[in-house]
Every structure is written in C-alpha cells, then in structure tokens.
CSV table of C-alpha atoms in Angstrom, one decimal:
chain,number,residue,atom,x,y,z
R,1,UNK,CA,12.3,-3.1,13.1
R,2,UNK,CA,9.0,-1.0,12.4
R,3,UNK,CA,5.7,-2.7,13.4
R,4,UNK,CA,2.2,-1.7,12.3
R,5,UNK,CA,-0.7,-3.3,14.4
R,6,UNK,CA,-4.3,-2.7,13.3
R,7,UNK,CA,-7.2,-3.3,16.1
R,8,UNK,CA,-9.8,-4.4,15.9
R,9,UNK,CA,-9.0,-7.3,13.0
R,10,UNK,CA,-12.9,-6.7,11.8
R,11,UNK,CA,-15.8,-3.7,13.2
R,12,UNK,CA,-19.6,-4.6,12.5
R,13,UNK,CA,-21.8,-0.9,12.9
R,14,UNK,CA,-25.3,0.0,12.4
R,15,UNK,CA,-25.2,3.0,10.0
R,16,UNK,CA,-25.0,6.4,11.4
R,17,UNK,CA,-22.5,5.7,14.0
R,18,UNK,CA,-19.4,7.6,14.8
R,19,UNK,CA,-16.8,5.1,14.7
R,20,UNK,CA,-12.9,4.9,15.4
R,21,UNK,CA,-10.2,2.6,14.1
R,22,UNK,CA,-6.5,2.4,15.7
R,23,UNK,CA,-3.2,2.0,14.6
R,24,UNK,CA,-0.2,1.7,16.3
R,25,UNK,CA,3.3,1.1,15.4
R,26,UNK,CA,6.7,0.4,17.2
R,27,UNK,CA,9.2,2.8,15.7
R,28,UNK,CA,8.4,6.6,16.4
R,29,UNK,CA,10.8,7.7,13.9
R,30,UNK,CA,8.3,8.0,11.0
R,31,UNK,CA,8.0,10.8,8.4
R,32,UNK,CA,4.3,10.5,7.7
R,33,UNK,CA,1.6,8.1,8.3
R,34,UNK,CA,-1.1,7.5,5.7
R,35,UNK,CA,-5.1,5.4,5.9
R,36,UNK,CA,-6.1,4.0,2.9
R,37,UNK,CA,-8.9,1.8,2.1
R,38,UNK,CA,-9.2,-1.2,0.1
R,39,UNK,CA,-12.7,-1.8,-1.6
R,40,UNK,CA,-13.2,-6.3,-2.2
R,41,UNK,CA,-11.5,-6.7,-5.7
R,42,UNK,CA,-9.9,-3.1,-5.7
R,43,UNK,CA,-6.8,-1.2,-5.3
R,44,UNK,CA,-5.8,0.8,-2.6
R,45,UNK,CA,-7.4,4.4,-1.7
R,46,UNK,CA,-5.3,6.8,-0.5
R,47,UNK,CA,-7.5,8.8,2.3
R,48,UNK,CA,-5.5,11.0,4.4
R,49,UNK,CA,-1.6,11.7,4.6
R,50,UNK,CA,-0.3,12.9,8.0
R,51,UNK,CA,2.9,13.9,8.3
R,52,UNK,CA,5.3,13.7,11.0
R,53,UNK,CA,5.1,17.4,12.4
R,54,UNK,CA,1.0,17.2,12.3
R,55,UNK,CA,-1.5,16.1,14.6
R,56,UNK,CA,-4.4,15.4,12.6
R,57,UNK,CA,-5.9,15.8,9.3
R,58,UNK,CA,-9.4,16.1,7.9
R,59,UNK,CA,-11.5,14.8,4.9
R,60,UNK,CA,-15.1,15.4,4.8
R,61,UNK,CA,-16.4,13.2,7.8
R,62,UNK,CA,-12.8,11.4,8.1
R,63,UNK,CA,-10.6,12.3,10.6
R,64,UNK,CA,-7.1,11.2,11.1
R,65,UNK,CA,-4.9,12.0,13.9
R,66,UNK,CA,-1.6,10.9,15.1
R,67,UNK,CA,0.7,10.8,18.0
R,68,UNK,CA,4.2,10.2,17.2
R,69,UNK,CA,5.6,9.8,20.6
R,70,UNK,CA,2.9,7.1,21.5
R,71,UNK,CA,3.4,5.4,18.7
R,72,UNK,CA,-1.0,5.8,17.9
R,73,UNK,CA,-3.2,7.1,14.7
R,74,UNK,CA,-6.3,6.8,15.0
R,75,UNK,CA,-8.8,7.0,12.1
R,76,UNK,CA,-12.6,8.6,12.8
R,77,UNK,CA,-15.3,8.2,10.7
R,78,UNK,CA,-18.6,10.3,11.4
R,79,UNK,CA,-21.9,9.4,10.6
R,80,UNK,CA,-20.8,5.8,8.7
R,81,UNK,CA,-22.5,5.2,5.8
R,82,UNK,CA,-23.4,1.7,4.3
R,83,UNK,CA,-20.7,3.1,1.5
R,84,UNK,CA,-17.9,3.2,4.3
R,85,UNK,CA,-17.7,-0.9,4.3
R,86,UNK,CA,-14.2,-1.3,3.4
R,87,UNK,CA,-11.2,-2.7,4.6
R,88,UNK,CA,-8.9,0.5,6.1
R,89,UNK,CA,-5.4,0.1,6.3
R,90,UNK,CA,-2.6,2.3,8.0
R,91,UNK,CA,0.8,2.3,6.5
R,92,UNK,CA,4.0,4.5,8.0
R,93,UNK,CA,6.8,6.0,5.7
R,94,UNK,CA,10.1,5.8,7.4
R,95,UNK,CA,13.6,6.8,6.6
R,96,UNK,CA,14.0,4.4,3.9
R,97,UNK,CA,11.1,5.6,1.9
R,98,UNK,CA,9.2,2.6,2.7
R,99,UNK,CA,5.5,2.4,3.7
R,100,UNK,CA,5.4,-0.6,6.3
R,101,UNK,CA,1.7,-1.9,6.2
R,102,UNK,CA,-1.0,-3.0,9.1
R,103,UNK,CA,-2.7,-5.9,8.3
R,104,UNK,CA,-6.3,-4.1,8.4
R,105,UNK,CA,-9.4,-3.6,9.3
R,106,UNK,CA,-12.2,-4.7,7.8
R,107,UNK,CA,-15.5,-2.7,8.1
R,108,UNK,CA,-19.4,-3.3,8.0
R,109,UNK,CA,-21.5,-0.8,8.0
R,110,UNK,CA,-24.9,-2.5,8.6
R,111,UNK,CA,-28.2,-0.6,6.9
U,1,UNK,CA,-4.9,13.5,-14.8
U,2,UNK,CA,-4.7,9.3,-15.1
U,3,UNK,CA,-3.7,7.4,-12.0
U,4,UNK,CA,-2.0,4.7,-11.9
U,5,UNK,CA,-2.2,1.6,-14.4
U,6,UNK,CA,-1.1,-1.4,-14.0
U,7,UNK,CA,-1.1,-4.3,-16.6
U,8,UNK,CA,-2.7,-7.1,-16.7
U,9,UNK,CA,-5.2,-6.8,-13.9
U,10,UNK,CA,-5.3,-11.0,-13.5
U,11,UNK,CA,-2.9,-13.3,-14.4
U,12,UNK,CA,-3.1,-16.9,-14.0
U,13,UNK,CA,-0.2,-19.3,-15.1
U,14,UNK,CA,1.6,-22.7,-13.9
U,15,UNK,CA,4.4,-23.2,-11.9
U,16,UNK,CA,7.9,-22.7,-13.4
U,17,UNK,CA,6.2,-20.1,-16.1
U,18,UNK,CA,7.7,-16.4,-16.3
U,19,UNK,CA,5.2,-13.5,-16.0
U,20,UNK,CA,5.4,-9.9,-16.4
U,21,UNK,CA,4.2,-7.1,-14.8
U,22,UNK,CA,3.7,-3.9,-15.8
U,23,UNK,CA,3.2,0.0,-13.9
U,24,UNK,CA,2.8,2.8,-15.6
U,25,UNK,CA,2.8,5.4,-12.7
U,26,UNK,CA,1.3,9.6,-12.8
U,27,UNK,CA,3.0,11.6,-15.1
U,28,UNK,CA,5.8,13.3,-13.9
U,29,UNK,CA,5.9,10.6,-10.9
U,30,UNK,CA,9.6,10.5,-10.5
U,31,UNK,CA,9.6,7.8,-7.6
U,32,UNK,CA,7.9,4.5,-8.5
U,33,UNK,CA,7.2,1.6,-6.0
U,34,UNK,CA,6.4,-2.0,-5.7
U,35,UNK,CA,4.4,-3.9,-2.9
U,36,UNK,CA,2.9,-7.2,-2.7
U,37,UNK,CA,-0.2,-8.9,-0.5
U,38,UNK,CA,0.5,-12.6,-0.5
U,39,UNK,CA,-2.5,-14.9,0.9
U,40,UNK,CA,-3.4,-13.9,4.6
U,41,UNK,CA,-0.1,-11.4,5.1
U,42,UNK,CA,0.3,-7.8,5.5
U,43,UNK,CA,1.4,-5.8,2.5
U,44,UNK,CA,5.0,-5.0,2.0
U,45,UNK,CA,7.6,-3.5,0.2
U,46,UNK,CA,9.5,-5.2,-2.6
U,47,UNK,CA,11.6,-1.9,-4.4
U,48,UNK,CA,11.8,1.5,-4.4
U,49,UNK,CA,12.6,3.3,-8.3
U,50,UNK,CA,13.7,7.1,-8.4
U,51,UNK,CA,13.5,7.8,-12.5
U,52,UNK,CA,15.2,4.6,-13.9
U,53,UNK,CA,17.8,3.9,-10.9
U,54,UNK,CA,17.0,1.5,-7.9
U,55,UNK,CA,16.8,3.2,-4.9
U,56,UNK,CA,16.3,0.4,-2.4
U,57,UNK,CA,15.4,-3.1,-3.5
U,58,UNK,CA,15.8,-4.8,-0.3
U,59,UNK,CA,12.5,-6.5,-0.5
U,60,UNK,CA,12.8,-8.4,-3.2
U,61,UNK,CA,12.5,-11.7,-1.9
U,62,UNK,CA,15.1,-13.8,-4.3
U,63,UNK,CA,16.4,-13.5,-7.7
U,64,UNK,CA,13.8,-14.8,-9.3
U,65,UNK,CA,12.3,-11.4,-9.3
U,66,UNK,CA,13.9,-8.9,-11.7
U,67,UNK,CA,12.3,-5.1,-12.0
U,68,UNK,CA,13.1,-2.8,-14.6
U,69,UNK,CA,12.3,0.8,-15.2
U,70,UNK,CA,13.5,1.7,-18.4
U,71,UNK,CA,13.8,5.8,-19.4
U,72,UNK,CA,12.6,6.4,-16.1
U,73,UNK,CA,8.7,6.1,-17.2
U,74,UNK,CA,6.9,2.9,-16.8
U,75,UNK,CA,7.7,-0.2,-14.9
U,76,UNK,CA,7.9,-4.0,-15.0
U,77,UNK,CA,8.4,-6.9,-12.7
U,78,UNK,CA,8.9,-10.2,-14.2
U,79,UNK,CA,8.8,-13.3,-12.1
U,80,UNK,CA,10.6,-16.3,-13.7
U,81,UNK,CA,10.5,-19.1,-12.7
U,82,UNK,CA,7.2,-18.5,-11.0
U,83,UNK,CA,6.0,-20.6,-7.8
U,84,UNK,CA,3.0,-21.1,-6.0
U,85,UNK,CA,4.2,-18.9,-2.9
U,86,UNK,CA,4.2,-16.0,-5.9
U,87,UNK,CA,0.6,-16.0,-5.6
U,88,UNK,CA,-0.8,-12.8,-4.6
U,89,UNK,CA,-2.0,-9.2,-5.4
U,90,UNK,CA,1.0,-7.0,-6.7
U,91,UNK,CA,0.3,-3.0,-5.9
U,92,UNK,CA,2.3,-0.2,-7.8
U,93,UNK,CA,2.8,3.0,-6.3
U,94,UNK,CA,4.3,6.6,-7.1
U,95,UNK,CA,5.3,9.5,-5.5
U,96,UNK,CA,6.1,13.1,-6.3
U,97,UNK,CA,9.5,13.3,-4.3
U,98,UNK,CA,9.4,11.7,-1.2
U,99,UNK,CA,5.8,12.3,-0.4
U,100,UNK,CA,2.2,10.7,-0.6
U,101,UNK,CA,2.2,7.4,-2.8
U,102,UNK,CA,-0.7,7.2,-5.1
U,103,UNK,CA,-1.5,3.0,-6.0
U,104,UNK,CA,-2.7,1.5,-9.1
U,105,UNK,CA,-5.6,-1.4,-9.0
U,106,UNK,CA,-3.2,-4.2,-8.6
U,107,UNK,CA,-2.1,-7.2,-10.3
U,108,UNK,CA,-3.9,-10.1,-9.2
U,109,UNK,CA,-1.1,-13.4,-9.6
U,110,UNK,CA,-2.0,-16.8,-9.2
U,111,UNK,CA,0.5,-19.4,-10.0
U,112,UNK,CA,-0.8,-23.1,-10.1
C-alpha cells in the first residue's frame, strides 16, 4: 500500500532564503508525482507535474525533482517570498488513477 | 477557460440531514474525481468518473455516499444520512486523460 510522508510537518524562514521541502513515498511504481499548494481557506494549486520518466521540472523559482527508485521529490523554492506561506502538499498517481496525498507542509515565510 | 467549480462553497447542516454536492469540472474534462480532507487527516481518494461511468469507487467510505455524473458533464455527491465524521473539506478534480488533475475550491461540510 502506497505511503506519502511529508517532512518537515511545519518550516519557519526569513524571506530570501532558498528553501527545500521533501517527499517520500513507499511504492516506486508511480506514473507521475505532482506539488500543490493549499492557500488557509483555498483550494488546491496545482504547481508542478512530474512524471515517472523525468527527473525534475521547473516553474519560475520552483523546482521539483524526483527520484523514483528512492522513493524521494523534493520541492525547491528560490529566493522565498512572504507570498510563498502556504501549506505544500505532494500527491503520487499510481496505477489506479489515484493521487495518494502527504499530509503537508505548512510554510512561513517571515518578512 | 473556467476551472473548476464546485457548489456550495460551505455547507452547514445537522446530523441525519442529506446534502448535496456539486462539480462542474474543465470543459472537455473527460475524467472527473472526488477527494476529501477530514479534520487532521491526509487527503484521499473517494471515486474516480471517466464521462458518466465509474471508474473506481473504492474510496467511498459506506453507502451513505452516492455520486452521480449524469451525461458525463457535471458531478454530484450526496451524503444522506449525514454524520458528524462527514465533516470536512470535499475537493473535486479533473483530468484530460490520465494526466495532471486540475481542483476546484472545495466544499467546506460541517455536520452538527
């Protein structure tokens, strides 16, 4: 049974900061992996896709990357911005179409 | 192009009441999908719609939770009776084939 673990839980910054959130998960045998991010109140933001056959992906100063046979994504975020402060969430596809959800991690950007 | 929608964005009723949900999902969106974020729990999966036909509905958690998708277009998920353990944010998603799932605001339940 696919497992999704999020660390750290919760990630205090100052702004300006390079910063990197994990994700891990049990099962290898995923078609894609995606990061979202989840404003207080909000719906879910979809922020980068990676599928199974890639290694990373890139949006602006996001960066995702993933490595299927360790089970690891990790999601970079350059120069954090008091905008960033979110919660950021992975989520894996697998064979049943499913996306099987991290519990989170729930950012502060400090000004 | 609209996202997305989902209808109501709150909803607030008592135990042992019926509610109804409703996703209207991107145009031309031929997989539609339901999740759920109870109180202090990871999101997960409830059903899987390709056009109007179930596709996998294995996390549905009892019968008291009946989803329709009529024509293939929009969506809904009626809980009746409702309990207290229904409480939580409901998330729609859709897909173009098998790929990247785009998600409506939620659905915000609370059942007292």
């Amino acid at each position: 049974k696919q497992e999704v673990t999020q660390i750290p839980a919760a990630l205090s910054v100052p702004e300006g900061e390079n910063l990197v959130l994990n994700c891990s998960f049990t099962d290898s045998a995923i078609y894609n992996l995606q990061w979202f991010r989840q404003d207080p109140g909000k719906g879910l933001t979809s922020l980068l896709l990676i599928q199974s056959s890639q290694r990373e992906q890139t949006s602006g100063r996001l960066n995702a990357s993933l490595d299927k046979s360790s089970g690891r994504s990790t999601l970079y975020i350059a120069a954090s911005q008091p905008g960033d402060s979110a919660t950021y969430l992975c989520a894996v596809r697998d064979s049943n179409y499913q996306l099987i959800w991290g519990a989170g991690t729930k950012l502060i950007i400090k000004p | 192009e609209a996202g997305v929608t989902q209808f109501p964005s709150h909803s607030v009723i008592e135990k042992g009441q019926t509610v109804t949900l409703r996703c209207d999902p991107i145009s031309g969106h031929d997989n539609l999908y339901w999740y759920r974020r109870v109180m202090g729990k990871e999101i997960k999966f409830l059903l899987h719609f390709v056009k109007e036909s179930k596709q996998d509905e294995s996390g549905m958690p009892n019968n008291r939770f009946l989803a329709e998708r009529t024509g293939g277009t929009y969506s809904t998920l009626k809980v009746q009776p409702a309990e207290l353990e229904d409480s939580g944010v409901y998330f729609c998603a859709s897909s173009q084939v098998y790929n990247e799932q785009f998600f409506g605001p939620g659905t915000r339940l609370t059942v007292l």
